[in-house]
mmCIF file of C-alpha atoms in Angstrom:
data_model
loop_
_atom_site.group_PDB
_atom_site.id
_atom_site.type_symbol
_atom_site.label_atom_id
_atom_site.label_comp_id
_atom_site.label_asym_id
_atom_site.label_seq_id
_atom_site.Cartn_x
_atom_site.Cartn_y
_atom_site.Cartn_z
ATOM 1 C CA MET A 500 85.848 82.008 116.217
ATOM 2 C CA SER A 501 85.991 78.065 115.982
ATOM 3 C CA SER A 502 88.688 77.382 113.816
ATOM 4 C CA LYS A 503 91.661 79.407 113.484
ATOM 5 C CA LEU A 504 94.549 79.260 111.209
ATOM 6 C CA ASN A 505 96.835 81.494 113.698
ATOM 7 C CA ALA A 506 95.918 82.078 116.766
ATOM 8 C CA GLY A 507 97.972 85.124 117.275
ATOM 9 C CA PHE A 508 97.094 86.686 113.994
ATOM 10 C CA SER A 509 93.639 87.605 112.260
ATOM 11 C CA PRO A 510 93.439 90.060 109.382
ATOM 12 C CA PRO A 511 91.018 92.819 109.427
ATOM 13 C CA LEU A 512 87.409 91.834 109.091
ATOM 14 C CA LEU A 513 87.026 94.169 105.962
ATOM 15 C CA ASP A 514 89.818 92.148 104.367
ATOM 16 C CA ARG A 515 88.059 88.705 105.655
ATOM 17 C CA ILE A 516 85.057 89.646 103.884
ATOM 18 C CA LYS A 517 86.231 91.526 100.563
ATOM 19 C CA ALA A 518 88.046 87.791 100.134
ATOM 20 C CA TYR A 519 84.867 86.301 100.931
ATOM 21 C CA PHE A 520 82.808 88.081 98.392
ATOM 22 C CA GLY A 521 85.492 88.713 95.697
ATOM 23 C CA SER A 522 85.206 92.554 96.271
ATOM 24 C CA ASP A 523 84.477 95.819 98.397
ATOM 25 C CA TYR A 524 81.348 96.237 95.363
ATOM 26 C CA ALA A 525 80.086 92.983 95.869
ATOM 27 C CA LEU A 526 79.876 93.658 99.803
ATOM 28 C CA THR A 527 78.090 96.612 99.071
ATOM 29 C CA LYS A 528 75.826 95.168 96.664
ATOM 30 C CA ARG A 529 75.187 92.614 99.350
ATOM 31 C CA LEU A 530 74.587 95.373 101.950
ATOM 32 C CA GLY A 531 72.437 97.134 99.529
ATOM 33 C CA VAL A 532 74.864 100.440 100.441
ATOM 34 C CA ARG A 533 76.936 103.017 98.289
ATOM 35 C CA ARG A 534 80.649 101.539 97.559
ATOM 36 C CA ASN A 535 81.894 104.921 99.321
ATOM 37 C CA TYR A 536 80.721 102.799 103.053
ATOM 38 C CA THR A 537 83.876 100.256 102.342
ATOM 39 C CA THR A 538 85.962 103.280 101.601
ATOM 40 C CA THR A 539 85.124 105.186 104.834
ATOM 41 C CA TRP A 540 85.248 101.987 106.812
ATOM 42 C CA ARG A 541 88.511 100.966 105.418
ATOM 43 C CA GLN A 542 90.002 104.672 105.862
ATOM 44 C CA SER A 543 88.800 104.367 109.898
ATOM 45 C CA GLY A 544 90.365 101.049 110.286
ATOM 46 C CA PHE A 545 87.097 99.260 110.883
ATOM 47 C CA ILE A 546 83.376 98.623 110.641
ATOM 48 C CA PRO A 547 81.445 100.716 112.600
ATOM 49 C CA GLU A 548 79.572 99.062 115.301
ATOM 50 C CA GLN A 549 76.013 100.048 114.098
ATOM 51 C CA TRP A 550 76.693 97.426 111.109
ATOM 52 C CA ALA A 551 77.504 94.395 113.497
ATOM 53 C CA LEU A 552 74.191 92.553 112.870
ATOM 54 C CA ASP A 553 74.090 93.060 109.416
ATOM 55 C CA ILE A 554 77.486 91.714 108.837
ATOM 56 C CA GLU A 555 76.847 88.805 110.873
ATOM 57 C CA ALA A 556 73.721 87.900 108.778
ATOM 58 C CA LEU A 557 76.220 87.799 105.434
ATOM 59 C CA GLY A 558 77.290 84.310 106.975
ATOM 60 C CA VAL A 559 81.091 84.965 106.411
ATOM 61 C CA THR A 560 82.978 81.873 107.203
ATOM 62 C CA ASP A 561 86.542 81.918 106.187
ATOM 63 C CA GLY A 562 89.732 79.896 107.728
ATOM 64 C CA TRP A 563 89.586 82.028 110.713
ATOM 65 C CA GLY A 564 85.952 80.895 111.348
ATOM 66 C CA THR A 565 82.704 82.398 110.943
ATOM 67 C CA ILE A 566 82.523 86.467 111.378
ATOM 68 C CA THR A 567 80.020 87.466 114.018
ATOM 69 C CA ALA A 568 78.605 90.843 115.448
ATOM 70 C CA TYR A 569 80.635 90.447 118.376
ATOM 71 C CA ASP A 570 83.893 90.415 116.114
ATOM 72 C CA VAL A 571 82.694 93.235 114.523
ATOM 73 C CA LEU A 572 81.908 95.099 117.616
ATOM 74 C CA ARG A 573 85.192 93.570 119.520
ATOM 75 C CA GLU A 574 87.460 95.258 116.373
ATOM 76 C CA ALA A 575 85.747 98.752 116.515
ATOM 77 C CA ALA A 576 86.165 98.707 120.371
ATOM 78 C CA ALA A 577 90.098 97.770 120.127
ATOM 79 C CA VAL A 578 90.775 100.630 117.223
ATOM 80 C CA ARG A 579 89.270 102.875 119.217
ATOM 81 C CA ARG A 580 90.920 101.801 122.366
ATOM 82 C CA ARG A 581 93.891 102.213 120.294
ATOM 83 C CA ARG A 582 93.720 105.419 119.581
ATOM 84 C CA VAL A 583 92.813 106.720 122.664
ATOM 85 C CA ALA A 584 95.842 105.301 123.596
ATOM 86 C CA GLU A 585 98.030 107.009 121.269
ATOM 87 C CA ALA A 586 96.404 110.339 121.744
ATOM 88 C CA MET A 587 97.175 109.997 125.320
ATOM 89 C CA GLU A 588 100.785 108.998 124.680
ATOM 90 C CA GLU A 589 101.015 112.133 121.989
ATOM 91 C CA GLU A 590 99.436 114.561 125.429
ATOM 92 C CA ARG A 591 102.018 112.790 127.727
ATOM 93 C CA ARG A 592 104.944 113.754 125.199
ATOM 94 C CA ALA A 593 103.654 117.318 124.752
ATOM 95 C CA LEU A 594 103.214 117.952 128.796
ATOM 96 C CA ARG A 595 106.533 116.364 129.099
ATOM 97 C CA ALA A 596 108.316 118.812 126.329
ATOM 98 C CA LEU A 597 106.645 121.533 127.766
ATOM 99 C CA ARG A 598 107.992 121.077 131.703
ATOM 100 C CA ASN A 599 111.564 120.416 129.479
ATOM 101 C CA GLU A 600 111.043 124.074 127.938
ATOM 102 C CA ALA A 601 110.044 125.353 131.500
ATOM 103 C CA ARG A 602 113.179 123.783 133.484
ATOM 104 C CA LYS A 603 115.294 125.795 131.010
ATOM 105 C CA PRO A 604 117.024 128.351 133.048
ATOM 106 C CA ALA A 605 116.274 131.702 131.471
ATOM 107 C CA GLY A 606 118.997 132.984 129.438
#
């Protein structure tokens, strides 16, 4: 991503692609898929890795730069890492709660 409007922030790739084409429908038409694909992608929070080369082939360039296959892969990995970290933190909280419960005196 060569030219960046804000080095610390870039919108989700699907939002950038939608802005470039004007709508999710236009994107699905370019990719030759049903509209529910973009709906599923939005719900999951990322574009699945298997679409990386197809997305790059669209040639989307905006103020944040050109969207590459690497960008798709990086965003998907980041979302997955964040979900794993959240799940691990949830598990830690649950274990702490169980330990605290076990330490309470019987009574």
